[in-house]
Amino acid sequence: PLRLRSAAVTSPAASVHTDADALVDELLAAIEGTDAGAAAEPEVDSRVRAILQELEELGEGKKPLADESLFGNYDVSYVAVGARQKGSPAGGRFRSGLGKAIFQTTRLAQNVLPPNVVLNVVAYRLFGVFEGAVSLRGTFDAAAEESADGATVRVAFERPRLRL
């Protein structure tokens, strides 16, 4: 007699997409309540960095600068200070120490616009009352000397603009 079996067929690309979706869900759960990373405990920061490393490995070989989905307006959910960095990478002095007490952050955003423009915005309440924002506009290009795969960019920023 002939027996039929059914099996789920999954392409490798679909499997990677599912893995990435699960990692993103895990990442979003890990960063919840961290004030965009400013209040993250060391173990949370370690876990976030590990998840981001896994996501980078899943995307290895892709060229983000050649992908139109790079462009858009994004809310920044998590920021971590790099090993050779002073101050917060999003907001600088406005998001660290005394600056954070005076300028209470209400939103972090990054807009990536074609062909090569980036606009970072830190919205705040001055002394918890007056709304304002600091914006930082720049242009980006591939940093070939640092990244043979085209995944690293160099950004040249203009002077920050403060608005009340």
PDB file of N, CA and C in Angstrom, residues 44-150:
ATOM      1  N   VAL A  44      21.083  43.247  31.743  1.00  0.00           N
ATOM      2  CA  VAL A  44      20.159  43.547  30.645  1.00  0.00           C
ATOM      3  C   VAL A  44      20.952  44.035  29.446  1.00  0.00           C
ATOM      4  N   ASP A  45      21.899  44.933  29.670  1.00  0.00           N
ATOM      5  CA  ASP A  45      22.721  45.451  28.584  1.00  0.00           C
ATOM      6  C   ASP A  45      23.501  44.319  27.915  1.00  0.00           C
ATOM      7  N   SER A  46      24.026  43.397  28.696  1.00  0.00           N
ATOM      8  CA  SER A  46      24.752  42.245  28.131  1.00  0.00           C
ATOM      9  C   SER A  46      23.840  41.400  27.258  1.00  0.00           C
ATOM     10  N   ARG A  47      22.617  41.157  27.733  1.00  0.00           N
ATOM     11  CA  ARG A  47      21.669  40.359  26.955  1.00  0.00           C
ATOM     12  C   ARG A  47      21.283  41.078  25.667  1.00  0.00           C
ATOM     13  N   VAL A  48      21.046  42.385  25.754  1.00  0.00           N
ATOM     14  CA  VAL A  48      20.696  43.174  24.571  1.00  0.00           C
ATOM     15  C   VAL A  48      21.820  43.099  23.542  1.00  0.00           C
ATOM     16  N   ARG A  49      23.055  43.262  23.995  1.00  0.00           N
ATOM     17  CA  ARG A  49      24.191  43.193  23.071  1.00  0.00           C
ATOM     18  C   ARG A  49      24.314  41.809  22.431  1.00  0.00           C
ATOM     19  N   ALA A  50      24.020  40.764  23.197  1.00  0.00           N
ATOM     20  CA  ALA A  50      24.083  39.397  22.657  1.00  0.00           C
ATOM     21  C   ALA A  50      23.005  39.188  21.590  1.00  0.00           C
ATOM     22  N   ILE A  51      21.804  39.689  21.837  1.00  0.00           N
ATOM     23  CA  ILE A  51      20.723  39.561  20.854  1.00  0.00           C
ATOM     24  C   ILE A  51      21.068  40.344  19.593  1.00  0.00           C
ATOM     25  N   LEU A  52      21.593  41.550  19.761  1.00  0.00           N
ATOM     26  CA  LEU A  52      21.982  42.348  18.603  1.00  0.00           C
ATOM     27  C   LEU A  52      23.072  41.651  17.792  1.00  0.00           C
ATOM     28  N   GLN A  53      24.002  40.997  18.479  1.00  0.00           N
ATOM     29  CA  GLN A  53      25.049  40.242  17.777  1.00  0.00           C
ATOM     30  C   GLN A  53      24.433  39.110  16.953  1.00  0.00           C
ATOM     31  N   GLU A  54      23.460  38.418  17.531  1.00  0.00           N
ATOM     32  CA  GLU A  54      22.780  37.343  16.795  1.00  0.00           C
ATOM     33  C   GLU A  54      22.063  37.898  15.573  1.00  0.00           C
ATOM     34  N   LEU A  55      21.406  39.047  15.719  1.00  0.00           N
ATOM     35  CA  LEU A  55      20.714  39.661  14.582  1.00  0.00           C
ATOM     36  C   LEU A  55      21.710  40.090  13.503  1.00  0.00           C
ATOM     37  N   GLU A  56      22.859  40.626  13.924  1.00  0.00           N
ATOM     38  CA  GLU A  56      23.897  40.987  12.957  1.00  0.00           C
ATOM     39  C   GLU A  56      24.366  39.766  12.179  1.00  0.00           C
ATOM     40  N   GLU A  57      24.540  38.645  12.870  1.00  0.00           N
ATOM     41  CA  GLU A  57      24.988  37.420  12.207  1.00  0.00           C
ATOM     42  C   GLU A  57      23.936  36.933  11.215  1.00  0.00           C
ATOM     43  N   LEU A  58      22.655  37.066  11.562  1.00  0.00           N
ATOM     44  CA  LEU A  58      21.596  36.675  10.627  1.00  0.00           C
ATOM     45  C   LEU A  58      21.601  37.551   9.377  1.00  0.00           C
ATOM     46  N   GLY A  59      22.007  38.801   9.537  1.00  0.00           N
ATOM     47  CA  GLY A  59      22.026  39.719   8.406  1.00  0.00           C
ATOM     48  C   GLY A  59      23.358  39.801   7.698  1.00  0.00           C
ATOM     49  N   GLU A  60      24.308  38.964   8.111  1.00  0.00           N
ATOM     50  CA  GLU A  60      25.642  38.996   7.519  1.00  0.00           C
ATOM     51  C   GLU A  60      25.564  38.776   6.011  1.00  0.00           C
ATOM     52  N   GLY A  61      26.326  39.574   5.298  1.00  0.00           N
ATOM     53  CA  GLY A  61      26.349  39.458   3.844  1.00  0.00           C
ATOM     54  C   GLY A  61      25.366  40.388   3.158  1.00  0.00           C
ATOM     55  N   LYS A  62      24.424  40.940   3.904  1.00  0.00           N
ATOM     56  CA  LYS A  62      23.483  41.888   3.314  1.00  0.00           C
ATOM     57  C   LYS A  62      24.149  43.253   3.256  1.00  0.00           C
ATOM     58  N   LYS A  63      23.730  44.067   2.331  1.00  0.00           N
ATOM     59  CA  LYS A  63      24.289  45.398   2.158  1.00  0.00           C
ATOM     60  C   LYS A  63      23.202  46.422   2.496  1.00  0.00           C
ATOM     61  N   PRO A  64      23.159  46.860   3.749  1.00  0.00           N
ATOM     62  CA  PRO A  64      22.069  47.755   4.168  1.00  0.00           C
ATOM     63  C   PRO A  64      22.011  49.065   3.390  1.00  0.00           C
ATOM     64  N   LEU A  65      23.145  49.572   2.941  1.00  0.00           N
ATOM     65  CA  LEU A  65      23.129  50.829   2.204  1.00  0.00           C
ATOM     66  C   LEU A  65      22.495  50.674   0.818  1.00  0.00           C
ATOM     67  N   ALA A  66      22.408  49.455   0.327  1.00  0.00           N
ATOM     68  CA  ALA A  66      21.795  49.198  -0.974  1.00  0.00           C
ATOM     69  C   ALA A  66      20.315  48.828  -0.839  1.00  0.00           C
ATOM     70  N   ASP A  67      19.801  48.794   0.376  1.00  0.00           N
ATOM     71  CA  ASP A  67      18.427  48.376   0.635  1.00  0.00           C
ATOM     72  C   ASP A  67      17.559  49.597   0.921  1.00  0.00           C
ATOM     73  N   GLU A  68      16.527  49.813   0.102  1.00  0.00           N
ATOM     74  CA  GLU A  68      15.643  50.967   0.257  1.00  0.00           C
ATOM     75  C   GLU A  68      14.917  50.978   1.603  1.00  0.00           C
ATOM     76  N   SER A  69      14.781  49.820   2.251  1.00  0.00           N
ATOM     77  CA  SER A  69      14.077  49.789   3.542  1.00  0.00           C
ATOM     78  C   SER A  69      14.887  50.462   4.654  1.00  0.00           C
ATOM     79  N   LEU A  70      16.134  50.822   4.370  1.00  0.00           N
ATOM     80  CA  LEU A  70      16.946  51.578   5.318  1.00  0.00           C
ATOM     81  C   LEU A  70      16.301  52.928   5.619  1.00  0.00           C
ATOM     82  N   PHE A  71      15.683  53.520   4.593  1.00  0.00           N
ATOM     83  CA  PHE A  71      15.135  54.868   4.738  1.00  0.00           C
ATOM     84  C   PHE A  71      13.808  54.837   5.472  1.00  0.00           C
ATOM     85  N   GLY A  72      13.648  55.781   6.412  1.00  0.00           N
ATOM     86  CA  GLY A  72      12.408  55.879   7.164  1.00  0.00           C
ATOM     87  C   GLY A  72      12.599  56.738   8.396  1.00  0.00           C
ATOM     88  N   ASN A  73      11.522  56.861   9.153  1.00  0.00           N
ATOM     89  CA  ASN A  73      11.520  57.624  10.399  1.00  0.00           C
ATOM     90  C   ASN A  73      11.364  56.628  11.533  1.00  0.00           C
ATOM     91  N   TYR A  74      12.312  56.649  12.481  1.00  0.00           N
ATOM     92  CA  TYR A  74      12.358  55.631  13.519  1.00  0.00           C
ATOM     93  C   TYR A  74      12.368  56.232  14.910  1.00  0.00           C
ATOM     94  N   ASP A  75      11.667  55.596  15.830  1.00  0.00           N
ATOM     95  CA  ASP A  75      11.805  55.900  17.248  1.00  0.00           C
ATOM     96  C   ASP A  75      12.962  55.057  17.760  1.00  0.00           C
ATOM     97  N   VAL A  76      13.839  55.657  18.520  1.00  0.00           N
ATOM     98  CA  VAL A  76      14.996  54.947  19.072  1.00  0.00           C
ATOM     99  C   VAL A  76      14.574  54.342  20.403  1.00  0.00           C
ATOM    100  N   SER A  77      14.667  53.025  20.505  1.00  0.00           N
ATOM    101  CA  SER A  77      14.202  52.316  21.691  1.00  0.00           C
ATOM    102  C   SER A  77      15.304  51.986  22.684  1.00  0.00           C
ATOM    103  N   TYR A  78      16.546  51.946  22.213  1.00  0.00           N
ATOM    104  CA  TYR A  78      17.646  51.554  23.100  1.00  0.00           C
ATOM    105  C   TYR A  78      18.940  52.152  22.583  1.00  0.00           C
ATOM    106  N   VAL A  79      19.728  52.670  23.502  1.00  0.00           N
ATOM    107  CA  VAL A  79      21.025  53.238  23.179  1.00  0.00           C
ATOM    108  C   VAL A  79      22.017  52.721  24.209  1.00  0.00           C
ATOM    109  N   ALA A  80      23.181  52.299  23.749  1.00  0.00           N
ATOM    110  CA  ALA A  80      24.230  51.833  24.654  1.00  0.00           C
ATOM    111  C   ALA A  80      25.528  52.547  24.317  1.00  0.00           C
ATOM    112  N   VAL A  81      26.276  52.867  25.335  1.00  0.00           N
ATOM    113  CA  VAL A  81      27.552  53.543  25.159  1.00  0.00           C
ATOM    114  C   VAL A  81      28.597  52.525  24.722  1.00  0.00           C
ATOM    115  N   GLY A  82      29.345  52.866  23.677  1.00  0.00           N
ATOM    116  CA  GLY A  82      30.403  51.997  23.198  1.00  0.00           C
ATOM    117  C   GLY A  82      31.623  52.059  24.107  1.00  0.00           C
ATOM    118  N   ALA A  83      32.525  51.124  23.927  1.00  0.00           N
ATOM    119  CA  ALA A  83      33.706  51.008  24.783  1.00  0.00           C
ATOM    120  C   ALA A  83      34.593  52.250  24.728  1.00  0.00           C
ATOM    121  N   ARG A  84      34.686  52.889  23.562  1.00  0.00           N
ATOM    122  CA  ARG A  84      35.564  54.056  23.414  1.00  0.00           C
ATOM    123  C   ARG A  84      34.780  55.362  23.375  1.00  0.00           C
ATOM    124  N   GLN A  85      33.588  55.357  23.909  1.00  0.00           N
ATOM    125  CA  GLN A  85      32.708  56.504  23.788  1.00  0.00           C
ATOM    126  C   GLN A  85      32.487  57.191  25.123  1.00  0.00           C
ATOM    127  N   LYS A  86      32.394  58.509  25.095  1.00  0.00           N
ATOM    128  CA  LYS A  86      32.081  59.280  26.292  1.00  0.00           C
ATOM    129  C   LYS A  86      30.672  59.835  26.134  1.00  0.00           C
ATOM    130  N   GLY A  87      29.859  59.710  27.152  1.00  0.00           N
ATOM    131  CA  GLY A  87      28.496  60.234  27.099  1.00  0.00           C
ATOM    132  C   GLY A  87      27.571  59.350  26.292  1.00  0.00           C
ATOM    133  N   SER A  88      26.320  59.730  26.300  1.00  0.00           N
ATOM    134  CA  SER A  88      25.300  58.960  25.584  1.00  0.00           C
ATOM    135  C   SER A  88      25.399  59.205  24.083  1.00  0.00           C
ATOM    136  N   PRO A  89      25.328  58.141  23.275  1.00  0.00           N
ATOM    137  CA  PRO A  89      25.390  58.320  21.832  1.00  0.00           C
ATOM    138  C   PRO A  89      24.139  59.011  21.278  1.00  0.00           C
ATOM    139  N   ALA A  90      23.044  59.009  22.006  1.00  0.00           N
ATOM    140  CA  ALA A  90      21.824  59.708  21.577  1.00  0.00           C
ATOM    141  C   ALA A  90      21.542  60.804  22.591  1.00  0.00           C
ATOM    142  N   GLY A  91      21.876  62.018  22.230  1.00  0.00           N
ATOM    143  CA  GLY A  91      21.602  63.138  23.117  1.00  0.00           C
ATOM    144  C   GLY A  91      22.795  63.662  23.865  1.00  0.00           C
ATOM    145  N   GLY A  92      23.898  62.933  23.855  1.00  0.00           N
ATOM    146  CA  GLY A  92      25.115  63.405  24.511  1.00  0.00           C
ATOM    147  C   GLY A  92      24.871  63.889  25.925  1.00  0.00           C
ATOM    148  N   ARG A  93      25.269  65.112  26.190  1.00  0.00           N
ATOM    149  CA  ARG A  93      25.142  65.679  27.538  1.00  0.00           C
ATOM    150  C   ARG A  93      23.690  65.852  27.978  1.00  0.00           C
ATOM    151  N   PHE A  94      22.771  65.937  27.016  1.00  0.00           N
ATOM    152  CA  PHE A  94      21.356  66.099  27.363  1.00  0.00           C
ATOM    153  C   PHE A  94      20.777  64.841  28.013  1.00  0.00           C
ATOM    154  N   ARG A  95      21.430  63.684  27.810  1.00  0.00           N
ATOM    155  CA  ARG A  95      20.909  62.421  28.336  1.00  0.00           C
ATOM    156  C   ARG A  95      21.801  61.816  29.404  1.00  0.00           C
ATOM    157  N   SER A  96      22.732  62.587  29.929  1.00  0.00           N
ATOM    158  CA  SER A  96      23.579  62.033  30.971  1.00  0.00           C
ATOM    159  C   SER A  96      23.710  63.021  32.132  1.00  0.00           C
ATOM    160  N   GLY A  97      23.845  62.486  33.317  1.00  0.00           N
ATOM    161  CA  GLY A  97      24.081  63.284  34.515  1.00  0.00           C
ATOM    162  C   GLY A  97      23.112  64.434  34.721  1.00  0.00           C
ATOM    163  N   LEU A  98      23.675  65.610  34.908  1.00  0.00           N
ATOM    164  CA  LEU A  98      22.897  66.816  35.176  1.00  0.00           C
ATOM    165  C   LEU A  98      21.956  67.140  34.010  1.00  0.00           C
ATOM    166  N   GLY A  99      22.426  66.940  32.794  1.00  0.00           N
ATOM    167  CA  GLY A  99      21.600  67.222  31.618  1.00  0.00           C
ATOM    168  C   GLY A  99      20.286  66.473  31.640  1.00  0.00           C
ATOM    169  N   LYS A 100      20.325  65.233  32.085  1.00  0.00           N
ATOM    170  CA  LYS A 100      19.117  64.411  32.131  1.00  0.00           C
ATOM    171  C   LYS A 100      18.120  64.935  33.175  1.00  0.00           C
ATOM    172  N   ALA A 101      18.628  65.509  34.256  1.00  0.00           N
ATOM    173  CA  ALA A 101      17.750  66.073  35.288  1.00  0.00           C
ATOM    174  C   ALA A 101      17.081  67.353  34.790  1.00  0.00           C
ATOM    175  N   ILE A 102      17.811  68.137  34.001  1.00  0.00           N
ATOM    176  CA  ILE A 102      17.277  69.401  33.496  1.00  0.00           C
ATOM    177  C   ILE A 102      16.426  69.179  32.248  1.00  0.00           C
ATOM    178  N   PHE A 103      16.911  68.345  31.344  1.00  0.00           N
ATOM    179  CA  PHE A 103      16.233  68.070  30.071  1.00  0.00           C
ATOM    180  C   PHE A 103      15.647  66.660  30.127  1.00  0.00           C
ATOM    181  N   GLN A 104      14.426  66.517  30.620  1.00  0.00           N
ATOM    182  CA  GLN A 104      13.798  65.199  30.749  1.00  0.00           C
ATOM    183  C   GLN A 104      13.359  64.712  29.368  1.00  0.00           C
ATOM    184  N   THR A 105      13.990  63.658  28.892  1.00  0.00           N
ATOM    185  CA  THR A 105      13.749  63.150  27.547  1.00  0.00           C
ATOM    186  C   THR A 105      12.329  62.624  27.396  1.00  0.00           C
ATOM    187  N   THR A 106      11.663  63.052  26.316  1.00  0.00           N
ATOM    188  CA  THR A 106      10.326  62.548  26.003  1.00  0.00           C
ATOM    189  C   THR A 106      10.322  61.688  24.750  1.00  0.00           C
ATOM    190  N   ARG A 107      11.346  61.846  23.904  1.00  0.00           N
ATOM    191  CA  ARG A 107      11.407  61.031  22.688  1.00  0.00           C
ATOM    192  C   ARG A 107      12.806  61.082  22.093  1.00  0.00           C
ATOM    193  N   LEU A 108      13.241  59.923  21.585  1.00  0.00           N
ATOM    194  CA  LEU A 108      14.463  59.826  20.791  1.00  0.00           C
ATOM    195  C   LEU A 108      14.041  59.345  19.414  1.00  0.00           C
ATOM    196  N   ALA A 109      14.496  60.027  18.369  1.00  0.00           N
ATOM    197  CA  ALA A 109      14.106  59.632  17.014  1.00  0.00           C
ATOM    198  C   ALA A 109      15.297  59.745  16.074  1.00  0.00           C
ATOM    199  N   GLN A 110      15.260  58.920  15.031  1.00  0.00           N
ATOM    200  CA  GLN A 110      16.261  59.001  13.972  1.00  0.00           C
ATOM    201  C   GLN A 110      15.536  58.848  12.645  1.00  0.00           C
ATOM    202  N   ASN A 111      15.765  59.806  11.765  1.00  0.00           N
ATOM    203  CA  ASN A 111      15.180  59.780  10.432  1.00  0.00           C
ATOM    204  C   ASN A 111      16.320  59.580   9.436  1.00  0.00           C
ATOM    205  N   VAL A 112      16.178  58.581   8.585  1.00  0.00           N
ATOM    206  CA  VAL A 112      17.178  58.293   7.563  1.00  0.00           C
ATOM    207  C   VAL A 112      16.496  58.544   6.225  1.00  0.00           C
ATOM    208  N   LEU A 113      16.995  59.562   5.505  1.00  0.00           N
ATOM    209  CA  LEU A 113      16.330  60.037   4.296  1.00  0.00           C
ATOM    210  C   LEU A 113      17.224  59.883   3.076  1.00  0.00           C
ATOM    211  N   PRO A 114      16.610  59.569   1.921  1.00  0.00           N
ATOM    212  CA  PRO A 114      17.417  59.443   0.714  1.00  0.00           C
ATOM    213  C   PRO A 114      17.966  60.810   0.283  1.00  0.00           C
ATOM    214  N   PRO A 115      19.104  60.897  -0.320  1.00  0.00           N
ATOM    215  CA  PRO A 115      19.942  59.745  -0.638  1.00  0.00           C
ATOM    216  C   PRO A 115      20.879  59.374   0.508  1.00  0.00           C
ATOM    217  N   ASN A 116      21.225  60.327   1.397  1.00  0.00           N
ATOM    218  CA  ASN A 116      22.207  60.015   2.441  1.00  0.00           C
ATOM    219  C   ASN A 116      22.118  60.977   3.632  1.00  0.00           C
ATOM    220  N   VAL A 117      20.913  61.303   4.055  1.00  0.00           N
ATOM    221  CA  VAL A 117      20.718  62.269   5.140  1.00  0.00           C
ATOM    222  C   VAL A 117      20.218  61.549   6.387  1.00  0.00           C
ATOM    223  N   VAL A 118      20.754  61.947   7.523  1.00  0.00           N
ATOM    224  CA  VAL A 118      20.276  61.428   8.802  1.00  0.00           C
ATOM    225  C   VAL A 118      19.937  62.621   9.688  1.00  0.00           C
ATOM    226  N   LEU A 119      18.815  62.520  10.401  1.00  0.00           N
ATOM    227  CA  LEU A 119      18.391  63.565  11.326  1.00  0.00           C
ATOM    228  C   LEU A 119      18.040  62.903  12.650  1.00  0.00           C
ATOM    229  N   ASN A 120      18.844  63.191  13.662  1.00  0.00           N
ATOM    230  CA  ASN A 120      18.601  62.660  15.004  1.00  0.00           C
ATOM    231  C   ASN A 120      17.909  63.741  15.823  1.00  0.00           C
ATOM    232  N   VAL A 121      16.897  63.342  16.606  1.00  0.00           N
ATOM    233  CA  VAL A 121      16.148  64.299  17.413  1.00  0.00           C
ATOM    234  C   VAL A 121      15.992  63.758  18.831  1.00  0.00           C
ATOM    235  N   VAL A 122      16.285  64.613  19.798  1.00  0.00           N
ATOM    236  CA  VAL A 122      16.011  64.319  21.202  1.00  0.00           C
ATOM    237  C   VAL A 122      14.994  65.365  21.652  1.00  0.00           C
ATOM    238  N   ALA A 123      13.757  64.919  21.904  1.00  0.00           N
ATOM    239  CA  ALA A 123      12.726  65.824  22.412  1.00  0.00           C
ATOM    240  C   ALA A 123      12.767  65.764  23.932  1.00  0.00           C
ATOM    241  N   TYR A 124      12.469  66.881  24.577  1.00  0.00           N
ATOM    242  CA  TYR A 124      12.598  66.941  26.031  1.00  0.00           C
ATOM    243  C   TYR A 124      11.610  67.936  26.623  1.00  0.00           C
ATOM    244  N   ARG A 125      11.547  67.909  27.942  1.00  0.00           N
ATOM    245  CA  ARG A 125      10.851  68.930  28.720  1.00  0.00           C
ATOM    246  C   ARG A 125      11.897  69.582  29.619  1.00  0.00           C
ATOM    247  N   LEU A 126      12.110  70.857  29.416  1.00  0.00           N
ATOM    248  CA  LEU A 126      13.063  71.607  30.223  1.00  0.00           C
ATOM    249  C   LEU A 126      12.452  71.815  31.601  1.00  0.00           C
ATOM    250  N   PHE A 127      13.143  71.343  32.628  1.00  0.00           N
ATOM    251  CA  PHE A 127      12.652  71.368  34.010  1.00  0.00           C
ATOM    252  C   PHE A 127      11.271  70.719  34.137  1.00  0.00           C
ATOM    253  N   GLY A 128      10.954  69.808  33.216  1.00  0.00           N
ATOM    254  CA  GLY A 128       9.679  69.105  33.261  1.00  0.00           C
ATOM    255  C   GLY A 128       8.500  69.932  32.797  1.00  0.00           C
ATOM    256  N   VAL A 129       8.738  71.136  32.281  1.00  0.00           N
ATOM    257  CA  VAL A 129       7.641  72.040  31.923  1.00  0.00           C
ATOM    258  C   VAL A 129       7.660  72.454  30.451  1.00  0.00           C
ATOM    259  N   PHE A 130       8.753  73.020  30.003  1.00  0.00           N
ATOM    260  CA  PHE A 130       8.833  73.599  28.663  1.00  0.00           C
ATOM    261  C   PHE A 130       9.300  72.562  27.651  1.00  0.00           C
ATOM    262  N   GLU A 131       8.502  72.386  26.578  1.00  0.00           N
ATOM    263  CA  GLU A 131       8.874  71.415  25.547  1.00  0.00           C
ATOM    264  C   GLU A 131       9.942  71.993  24.631  1.00  0.00           C
ATOM    265  N   GLY A 132      10.845  71.134  24.217  1.00  0.00           N
ATOM    266  CA  GLY A 132      11.893  71.539  23.293  1.00  0.00           C
ATOM    267  C   GLY A 132      12.512  70.327  22.626  1.00  0.00           C
ATOM    268  N   ALA A 133      13.503  70.580  21.798  1.00  0.00           N
ATOM    269  CA  ALA A 133      14.184  69.478  21.112  1.00  0.00           C
ATOM    270  C   ALA A 133      15.583  69.915  20.699  1.00  0.00           C
ATOM    271  N   VAL A 134      16.449  68.950  20.605  1.00  0.00           N
ATOM    272  CA  VAL A 134      17.776  69.136  20.041  1.00  0.00           C
ATOM    273  C   VAL A 134      17.813  68.264  18.800  1.00  0.00           C
ATOM    274  N   SER A 135      18.209  68.842  17.678  1.00  0.00           N
ATOM    275  CA  SER A 135      18.314  68.055  16.457  1.00  0.00           C
ATOM    276  C   SER A 135      19.739  68.105  15.938  1.00  0.00           C
ATOM    277  N   LEU A 136      20.094  67.037  15.287  1.00  0.00           N
ATOM    278  CA  LEU A 136      21.442  66.884  14.751  1.00  0.00           C
ATOM    279  C   LEU A 136      21.306  66.305  13.349  1.00  0.00           C
ATOM    280  N   ARG A 137      21.666  67.094  12.365  1.00  0.00           N
ATOM    281  CA  ARG A 137      21.550  66.684  10.973  1.00  0.00           C
ATOM    282  C   ARG A 137      22.927  66.315  10.439  1.00  0.00           C
ATOM    283  N   GLY A 138      22.951  65.296   9.580  1.00  0.00           N
ATOM    284  CA  GLY A 138      24.218  64.893   8.995  1.00  0.00           C
ATOM    285  C   GLY A 138      24.026  64.170   7.684  1.00  0.00           C
ATOM    286  N   THR A 139      25.125  63.865   7.055  1.00  0.00           N
ATOM    287  CA  THR A 139      25.120  63.056   5.840  1.00  0.00           C
ATOM    288  C   THR A 139      26.005  61.839   6.084  1.00  0.00           C
ATOM    289  N   PHE A 140      25.674  60.750   5.421  1.00  0.00           N
ATOM    290  CA  PHE A 140      26.433  59.519   5.622  1.00  0.00           C
ATOM    291  C   PHE A 140      26.888  58.933   4.307  1.00  0.00           C
ATOM    292  N   ASP A 141      27.953  58.144   4.394  1.00  0.00           N
ATOM    293  CA  ASP A 141      28.442  57.363   3.264  1.00  0.00           C
ATOM    294  C   ASP A 141      29.134  56.121   3.799  1.00  0.00           C
ATOM    295  N   ALA A 142      29.402  55.188   2.919  1.00  0.00           N
ATOM    296  CA  ALA A 142      30.055  53.946   3.328  1.00  0.00           C
ATOM    297  C   ALA A 142      31.459  54.248   3.826  1.00  0.00           C
ATOM    298  N   ALA A 143      31.825  53.627   4.930  1.00  0.00           N
ATOM    299  CA  ALA A 143      33.172  53.784   5.493  1.00  0.00           C
ATOM    300  C   ALA A 143      34.002  52.603   5.005  1.00  0.00           C
ATOM    301  N   ALA A 144      34.422  52.663   3.768  1.00  0.00           N
ATOM    302  CA  ALA A 144      35.097  51.536   3.119  1.00  0.00           C
ATOM    303  C   ALA A 144      36.336  51.068   3.861  1.00  0.00           C
ATOM    304  N   GLU A 145      37.088  52.002   4.416  1.00  0.00           N
ATOM    305  CA  GLU A 145      38.322  51.597   5.092  1.00  0.00           C
ATOM    306  C   GLU A 145      38.060  50.835   6.381  1.00  0.00           C
ATOM    307  N   GLU A 146      36.834  50.932   6.912  1.00  0.00           N
ATOM    308  CA  GLU A 146      36.507  50.244   8.160  1.00  0.00           C
ATOM    309  C   GLU A 146      35.641  49.009   7.943  1.00  0.00           C
ATOM    310  N   SER A 147      35.016  48.917   6.773  1.00  0.00           N
ATOM    311  CA  SER A 147      34.073  47.839   6.569  1.00  0.00           C
ATOM    312  C   SER A 147      34.080  47.363   5.127  1.00  0.00           C
ATOM    313  N   ALA A 148      34.701  46.253   4.898  1.00  0.00           N
ATOM    314  CA  ALA A 148      34.769  45.710   3.543  1.00  0.00           C
ATOM    315  C   ALA A 148      33.408  45.264   3.030  1.00  0.00           C
ATOM    316  N   ASP A 149      32.459  44.983   3.940  1.00  0.00           N
ATOM    317  CA  ASP A 149      31.155  44.495   3.506  1.00  0.00           C
ATOM    318  C   ASP A 149      30.143  45.608   3.247  1.00  0.00           C
ATOM    319  N   GLY A 150      30.525  46.865   3.431  1.00  0.00           N
ATOM    320  CA  GLY A 150      29.624  47.977   3.158  1.00  0.00           C
ATOM    321  C   GLY A 150      28.550  48.171   4.215  1.00  0.00           C
TER     322      GLY A 150
END
